[in-house]
Amino acid sequence: MSMHHQMAIFAFAFGAVMGSFANVLIHRLPMGLSIVFPGSQCPSCSARIRWFDNIPILSYFILGGRCRACKAIISPRYPLVEALSGFLFAAVVFRFGIQPATVAMALFAWALVVITFIDLDHRIIPDVISLPGTVLGLAFSVVPGFPRPMDSAVGVAVGAGFLFLILYSYEKIMGEEGMGLGDVKLLAMIGAFLGWQALPVTILVSSLTGSLVGVGYALIKGESVRKFPVPFGPFLALGAIVHLFFGVGLIQWYLGKL
Ligand SMILES: [Zn+2]
C-alpha cells in the first residue's frame, strides 16, 4: 500500500470521527443545546450511548440500526453523515496531499456537511458556523498554499456582494423572499476558503442542480416550483465541493474551448 493510500485511510477514519461530531452539531446547534454536555444520548430514551456503541459507522451496523437500551430505530443518516465526512477527508488528502491547505480544506468540507444538514432540517444556516468559518478561511489564506490572501478577501466581498444583490433584486421584483441572508454568509465563507476564482463554478453548479431538482420536484408532485421544500444552502455547498475537487480542471477545459 502506498503512503498516499495509508494517509487516505487514516484521513477517512479521522473524518468519520469528525462526522460523528458533525451529527452532534446538526442535532444540537439549532436547539441551542450545549455541544459538549451531556455525552451522546439516544434521542428516544435518552440512555447514554457508551463509547463502544458510538464507533462511527461500525456501531450502527453492529447494533442493527437500533438503540441498545430501547430498541428505537436509529436514523441511517447518522452513519451516512459519518461516511460522507470520512469520504470527504480522504478525498481532500488525495487531492492536496499533506500541506497546510489540506487541513483548511478538510475543515471547510466538514463545515459544509454540518451546514447542509442543518439547512435541510431547519432552513437556517447558523451564523456560528458561517461567520467564524469566513474568518478562518481568511486566516488560512495567509498560510502559503492556496488561495492567496487577496483572492480570499475578494472572494468574501464578491461572494457576499453578488448573492446580496440577487437577494435584494429578487425581493424587489417578486415581492417575496427567495434566499436568506444565511446563503449570503455561506457564499462569503466559500469565497474565503476557495478564493474568488471558485465563485463562477460554485454559482453555476448550485443554480443548475437547484433548478433541476426543483423542476423535477414540481413535475413529480404536480406543484409549483415555488413550493419546493429544499433550501438553497445544500446546493451552494455542493457547488463549492465540485469546485474544490474539479474546479481547476473545469475552468481550464472551459477556457480551452474558447
Ligand atoms: Zn434508546
Short mmCIF file of N, CA and C in Angstrom, two decimals, residues 116-226:
data_model
loop_
_atom_site.label_atom_id
_atom_site.label_comp_id
_atom_site.label_asym_id
_atom_site.label_seq_id
_atom_site.Cartn_x
_atom_site.Cartn_y
_atom_site.Cartn_z
N THR A 116 -25.16 21.85 5.52
CA THR A 116 -26.12 21.21 4.63
C THR A 116 -27.27 20.56 5.41
N PHE A 117 -26.92 19.78 6.43
CA PHE A 117 -27.98 19.03 7.11
C PHE A 117 -28.79 19.92 8.06
N ILE A 118 -28.15 20.94 8.64
CA ILE A 118 -28.93 21.88 9.47
C ILE A 118 -29.90 22.66 8.58
N ASP A 119 -29.43 23.06 7.40
CA ASP A 119 -30.29 23.81 6.48
C ASP A 119 -31.45 22.93 5.99
N LEU A 120 -31.16 21.65 5.70
CA LEU A 120 -32.23 20.74 5.27
C LEU A 120 -33.28 20.56 6.37
N ASP A 121 -32.82 20.47 7.62
CA ASP A 121 -33.74 20.22 8.73
C ASP A 121 -34.51 21.47 9.14
N HIS A 122 -33.82 22.61 9.18
CA HIS A 122 -34.41 23.79 9.81
C HIS A 122 -34.48 25.02 8.91
N ARG A 123 -33.93 24.91 7.70
CA ARG A 123 -33.90 26.06 6.79
C ARG A 123 -33.20 27.25 7.40
N ILE A 124 -32.14 26.96 8.14
CA ILE A 124 -31.27 28.04 8.61
C ILE A 124 -29.82 27.63 8.40
N ILE A 125 -28.97 28.62 8.17
CA ILE A 125 -27.54 28.38 8.15
C ILE A 125 -26.98 29.14 9.34
N PRO A 126 -26.56 28.39 10.38
CA PRO A 126 -26.19 29.09 11.63
C PRO A 126 -25.00 30.02 11.43
N ASP A 127 -25.16 31.26 11.92
CA ASP A 127 -24.06 32.23 11.89
C ASP A 127 -22.84 31.70 12.64
N VAL A 128 -23.08 30.88 13.69
CA VAL A 128 -21.95 30.40 14.49
C VAL A 128 -21.03 29.50 13.68
N ILE A 129 -21.48 29.06 12.50
CA ILE A 129 -20.56 28.32 11.62
C ILE A 129 -20.06 29.20 10.49
N SER A 130 -20.99 29.91 9.81
CA SER A 130 -20.57 30.65 8.60
C SER A 130 -19.68 31.85 8.91
N LEU A 131 -19.93 32.54 10.02
CA LEU A 131 -19.11 33.73 10.32
C LEU A 131 -17.69 33.39 10.79
N PRO A 132 -17.54 32.53 11.82
CA PRO A 132 -16.18 32.11 12.16
C PRO A 132 -15.52 31.38 10.99
N GLY A 133 -16.33 30.67 10.19
CA GLY A 133 -15.80 29.97 9.01
C GLY A 133 -15.17 30.96 8.04
N THR A 134 -15.84 32.09 7.82
CA THR A 134 -15.30 33.11 6.92
C THR A 134 -13.97 33.65 7.45
N VAL A 135 -13.93 33.93 8.75
CA VAL A 135 -12.70 34.45 9.37
C VAL A 135 -11.58 33.42 9.27
N LEU A 136 -11.93 32.15 9.52
CA LEU A 136 -10.93 31.07 9.45
C LEU A 136 -10.39 30.92 8.03
N GLY A 137 -11.29 31.02 7.05
CA GLY A 137 -10.86 30.92 5.66
C GLY A 137 -9.89 32.03 5.30
N LEU A 138 -10.20 33.26 5.74
CA LEU A 138 -9.30 34.39 5.51
C LEU A 138 -7.96 34.15 6.20
N ALA A 139 -8.02 33.64 7.44
CA ALA A 139 -6.79 33.41 8.21
C ALA A 139 -5.91 32.35 7.53
N PHE A 140 -6.54 31.26 7.05
CA PHE A 140 -5.80 30.19 6.40
C PHE A 140 -5.11 30.68 5.12
N SER A 141 -5.70 31.69 4.47
CA SER A 141 -5.15 32.13 3.19
C SER A 141 -3.79 32.80 3.37
N VAL A 142 -3.48 33.20 4.63
CA VAL A 142 -2.19 33.81 4.91
C VAL A 142 -1.08 32.75 4.89
N VAL A 143 -1.48 31.49 5.21
CA VAL A 143 -0.53 30.38 5.17
C VAL A 143 -0.21 30.07 3.71
N PRO A 144 1.08 29.87 3.38
CA PRO A 144 1.42 29.54 1.99
C PRO A 144 0.64 28.32 1.51
N GLY A 145 0.19 28.35 0.28
CA GLY A 145 -0.64 27.29 -0.27
C GLY A 145 -1.66 27.96 -1.15
N PHE A 146 -2.93 27.69 -0.87
CA PHE A 146 -3.93 28.41 -1.64
C PHE A 146 -5.17 28.60 -0.80
N PRO A 147 -6.05 29.57 -1.08
CA PRO A 147 -5.84 30.62 -2.06
C PRO A 147 -4.92 31.70 -1.49
N ARG A 148 -4.54 32.66 -2.33
CA ARG A 148 -3.73 33.78 -1.83
C ARG A 148 -4.64 34.73 -1.03
N PRO A 149 -4.05 35.46 -0.06
CA PRO A 149 -4.87 36.31 0.82
C PRO A 149 -5.79 37.26 0.04
N MET A 150 -5.25 37.85 -1.03
CA MET A 150 -6.08 38.81 -1.78
C MET A 150 -7.25 38.10 -2.46
N ASP A 151 -6.99 36.89 -3.02
CA ASP A 151 -8.07 36.12 -3.66
C ASP A 151 -9.16 35.77 -2.66
N SER A 152 -8.72 35.44 -1.45
CA SER A 152 -9.66 35.07 -0.39
C SER A 152 -10.52 36.28 0.02
N ALA A 153 -9.86 37.43 0.21
CA ALA A 153 -10.58 38.65 0.63
C ALA A 153 -11.57 39.09 -0.46
N VAL A 154 -11.12 39.06 -1.71
CA VAL A 154 -12.01 39.43 -2.82
C VAL A 154 -13.15 38.40 -2.91
N GLY A 155 -12.84 37.14 -2.62
CA GLY A 155 -13.86 36.08 -2.61
C GLY A 155 -14.97 36.38 -1.62
N VAL A 156 -14.61 36.85 -0.45
CA VAL A 156 -15.62 37.19 0.57
C VAL A 156 -16.49 38.35 0.07
N ALA A 157 -15.82 39.40 -0.41
CA ALA A 157 -16.55 40.61 -0.82
C ALA A 157 -17.46 40.32 -2.02
N VAL A 158 -16.91 39.67 -3.03
CA VAL A 158 -17.69 39.41 -4.24
C VAL A 158 -18.78 38.37 -3.97
N GLY A 159 -18.43 37.32 -3.23
CA GLY A 159 -19.41 36.26 -2.91
C GLY A 159 -20.61 36.84 -2.18
N ALA A 160 -20.35 37.56 -1.11
CA ALA A 160 -21.44 38.14 -0.32
C ALA A 160 -22.17 39.19 -1.14
N GLY A 161 -21.40 40.04 -1.84
CA GLY A 161 -22.00 41.13 -2.61
C GLY A 161 -22.91 40.62 -3.72
N PHE A 162 -22.42 39.59 -4.44
CA PHE A 162 -23.18 39.04 -5.56
C PHE A 162 -24.53 38.48 -5.10
N LEU A 163 -24.49 37.62 -4.09
CA LEU A 163 -25.73 36.99 -3.61
C LEU A 163 -26.67 38.02 -2.98
N PHE A 164 -26.06 39.00 -2.28
CA PHE A 164 -26.89 40.01 -1.65
C PHE A 164 -27.66 40.81 -2.71
N LEU A 165 -26.98 41.10 -3.81
CA LEU A 165 -27.60 41.83 -4.91
C LEU A 165 -28.76 41.03 -5.50
N ILE A 166 -28.56 39.73 -5.70
CA ILE A 166 -29.61 38.87 -6.23
C ILE A 166 -30.79 38.82 -5.27
N LEU A 167 -30.45 38.63 -4.01
CA LEU A 167 -31.46 38.57 -2.95
C LEU A 167 -32.30 39.84 -2.96
N TYR A 168 -31.60 40.97 -3.03
CA TYR A 168 -32.24 42.27 -2.96
C TYR A 168 -33.14 42.49 -4.18
N SER A 169 -32.62 42.19 -5.38
CA SER A 169 -33.43 42.45 -6.58
C SER A 169 -34.59 41.46 -6.66
N TYR A 170 -34.37 40.20 -6.25
CA TYR A 170 -35.45 39.21 -6.27
C TYR A 170 -36.60 39.69 -5.39
N GLU A 171 -36.26 40.21 -4.20
CA GLU A 171 -37.30 40.67 -3.30
C GLU A 171 -38.01 41.89 -3.85
N LYS A 172 -37.24 42.78 -4.51
CA LYS A 172 -37.84 43.98 -5.10
C LYS A 172 -38.79 43.61 -6.23
N ILE A 173 -38.38 42.66 -7.07
CA ILE A 173 -39.16 42.32 -8.25
C ILE A 173 -40.33 41.40 -7.91
N MET A 174 -40.04 40.33 -7.13
CA MET A 174 -41.04 39.32 -6.85
C MET A 174 -41.87 39.62 -5.61
N GLY A 175 -41.36 40.54 -4.78
CA GLY A 175 -42.09 40.88 -3.57
C GLY A 175 -42.11 39.76 -2.55
N GLU A 176 -41.18 38.81 -2.68
CA GLU A 176 -41.09 37.76 -1.67
C GLU A 176 -39.65 37.30 -1.53
N GLU A 177 -39.42 36.54 -0.49
CA GLU A 177 -38.06 36.13 -0.22
C GLU A 177 -37.68 34.90 -1.02
N GLY A 178 -36.54 34.94 -1.73
CA GLY A 178 -36.06 33.77 -2.44
C GLY A 178 -35.07 33.01 -1.58
N MET A 179 -33.96 33.65 -1.32
CA MET A 179 -32.95 33.05 -0.46
C MET A 179 -32.94 33.80 0.85
N GLY A 180 -32.12 33.33 1.76
CA GLY A 180 -31.98 34.04 3.02
C GLY A 180 -30.61 34.67 3.12
N LEU A 181 -30.45 35.51 4.14
CA LEU A 181 -29.13 36.10 4.39
C LEU A 181 -28.11 35.02 4.74
N GLY A 182 -28.61 33.88 5.24
CA GLY A 182 -27.72 32.76 5.56
C GLY A 182 -26.95 32.32 4.34
N ASP A 183 -27.63 32.30 3.17
CA ASP A 183 -26.96 31.91 1.93
C ASP A 183 -25.87 32.90 1.56
N VAL A 184 -26.13 34.19 1.81
CA VAL A 184 -25.14 35.25 1.52
C VAL A 184 -23.87 35.00 2.33
N LYS A 185 -24.06 34.71 3.65
CA LYS A 185 -22.90 34.49 4.52
C LYS A 185 -22.20 33.19 4.15
N LEU A 186 -22.98 32.20 3.68
CA LEU A 186 -22.34 30.94 3.26
C LEU A 186 -21.45 31.17 2.05
N LEU A 187 -21.92 31.95 1.08
CA LEU A 187 -21.10 32.19 -0.11
C LEU A 187 -19.86 33.02 0.24
N ALA A 188 -19.98 33.87 1.27
CA ALA A 188 -18.81 34.62 1.75
C ALA A 188 -17.78 33.63 2.30
N MET A 189 -18.25 32.63 3.05
CA MET A 189 -17.34 31.63 3.62
C MET A 189 -16.68 30.82 2.50
N ILE A 190 -17.47 30.48 1.49
CA ILE A 190 -16.92 29.72 0.35
C ILE A 190 -15.84 30.54 -0.35
N GLY A 191 -16.11 31.84 -0.54
CA GLY A 191 -15.13 32.72 -1.16
C GLY A 191 -13.85 32.84 -0.33
N ALA A 192 -14.02 32.83 1.01
CA ALA A 192 -12.86 32.94 1.90
C ALA A 192 -11.95 31.73 1.76
N PHE A 193 -12.55 30.53 1.71
CA PHE A 193 -11.74 29.31 1.67
C PHE A 193 -11.20 29.01 0.28
N LEU A 194 -11.97 29.33 -0.77
CA LEU A 194 -11.57 28.90 -2.11
C LEU A 194 -11.08 30.05 -2.99
N GLY A 195 -11.27 31.29 -2.54
CA GLY A 195 -10.89 32.43 -3.37
C GLY A 195 -11.98 32.77 -4.37
N TRP A 196 -11.92 33.99 -4.91
CA TRP A 196 -12.99 34.45 -5.82
C TRP A 196 -13.09 33.59 -7.07
N GLN A 197 -11.96 32.94 -7.44
CA GLN A 197 -11.96 32.12 -8.66
C GLN A 197 -12.98 30.98 -8.58
N ALA A 198 -13.36 30.60 -7.34
CA ALA A 198 -14.29 29.48 -7.16
C ALA A 198 -15.74 29.89 -7.36
N LEU A 199 -16.01 31.20 -7.38
CA LEU A 199 -17.41 31.63 -7.36
C LEU A 199 -18.19 31.26 -8.63
N PRO A 200 -17.60 31.42 -9.84
CA PRO A 200 -18.38 31.05 -11.03
C PRO A 200 -18.84 29.60 -11.03
N VAL A 201 -17.91 28.65 -10.76
CA VAL A 201 -18.29 27.23 -10.75
C VAL A 201 -19.30 26.95 -9.64
N THR A 202 -19.06 27.52 -8.46
CA THR A 202 -19.97 27.29 -7.32
C THR A 202 -21.38 27.77 -7.66
N ILE A 203 -21.48 28.98 -8.21
CA ILE A 203 -22.80 29.55 -8.50
C ILE A 203 -23.48 28.79 -9.65
N LEU A 204 -22.68 28.45 -10.66
CA LEU A 204 -23.23 27.71 -11.81
C LEU A 204 -23.76 26.35 -11.39
N VAL A 205 -22.93 25.58 -10.68
CA VAL A 205 -23.32 24.23 -10.27
C VAL A 205 -24.52 24.28 -9.32
N SER A 206 -24.51 25.23 -8.38
CA SER A 206 -25.60 25.27 -7.41
C SER A 206 -26.91 25.69 -8.05
N SER A 207 -26.85 26.67 -8.97
CA SER A 207 -28.13 27.08 -9.56
C SER A 207 -28.64 26.02 -10.56
N LEU A 208 -27.71 25.35 -11.26
CA LEU A 208 -28.14 24.28 -12.18
C LEU A 208 -28.77 23.12 -11.43
N THR A 209 -28.05 22.59 -10.43
CA THR A 209 -28.58 21.44 -9.69
C THR A 209 -29.83 21.83 -8.93
N GLY A 210 -29.84 23.04 -8.34
CA GLY A 210 -31.02 23.50 -7.61
C GLY A 210 -32.24 23.58 -8.52
N SER A 211 -32.05 24.14 -9.73
CA SER A 211 -33.19 24.25 -10.66
C SER A 211 -33.65 22.88 -11.11
N LEU A 212 -32.70 22.00 -11.44
CA LEU A 212 -33.05 20.65 -11.91
C LEU A 212 -33.87 19.91 -10.87
N VAL A 213 -33.37 19.91 -9.62
CA VAL A 213 -34.08 19.20 -8.56
C VAL A 213 -35.44 19.87 -8.30
N GLY A 214 -35.46 21.21 -8.32
CA GLY A 214 -36.70 21.93 -8.08
C GLY A 214 -37.75 21.65 -9.16
N VAL A 215 -37.33 21.67 -10.43
CA VAL A 215 -38.26 21.40 -11.52
C VAL A 215 -38.71 19.94 -11.48
N GLY A 216 -37.75 19.04 -11.19
CA GLY A 216 -38.08 17.63 -11.06
C GLY A 216 -39.14 17.41 -9.99
N TYR A 217 -38.95 18.09 -8.87
CA TYR A 217 -39.92 18.00 -7.77
C TYR A 217 -41.29 18.48 -8.23
N ALA A 218 -41.31 19.63 -8.93
CA ALA A 218 -42.58 20.20 -9.38
C ALA A 218 -43.30 19.26 -10.35
N LEU A 219 -42.50 18.62 -11.26
CA LEU A 219 -43.10 17.71 -12.23
C LEU A 219 -43.69 16.49 -11.55
N ILE A 220 -42.93 15.91 -10.60
CA ILE A 220 -43.38 14.69 -9.93
C ILE A 220 -44.57 14.97 -9.03
N LYS A 221 -44.46 16.07 -8.26
CA LYS A 221 -45.50 16.37 -7.28
C LYS A 221 -46.67 17.13 -7.91
N GLY A 222 -46.47 17.66 -9.11
CA GLY A 222 -47.51 18.46 -9.73
C GLY A 222 -47.77 19.77 -8.99
N GLU A 223 -46.73 20.27 -8.33
CA GLU A 223 -46.89 21.53 -7.59
C GLU A 223 -46.00 22.60 -8.19
N SER A 224 -46.19 23.83 -7.73
CA SER A 224 -45.36 24.93 -8.20
C SER A 224 -43.93 24.78 -7.67
N VAL A 225 -42.97 25.18 -8.52
CA VAL A 225 -41.57 25.11 -8.11
C VAL A 225 -41.35 25.94 -6.85
N ARG A 226 -42.18 26.95 -6.69
CA ARG A 226 -42.02 27.84 -5.55
C ARG A 226 -42.27 27.13 -4.23
#
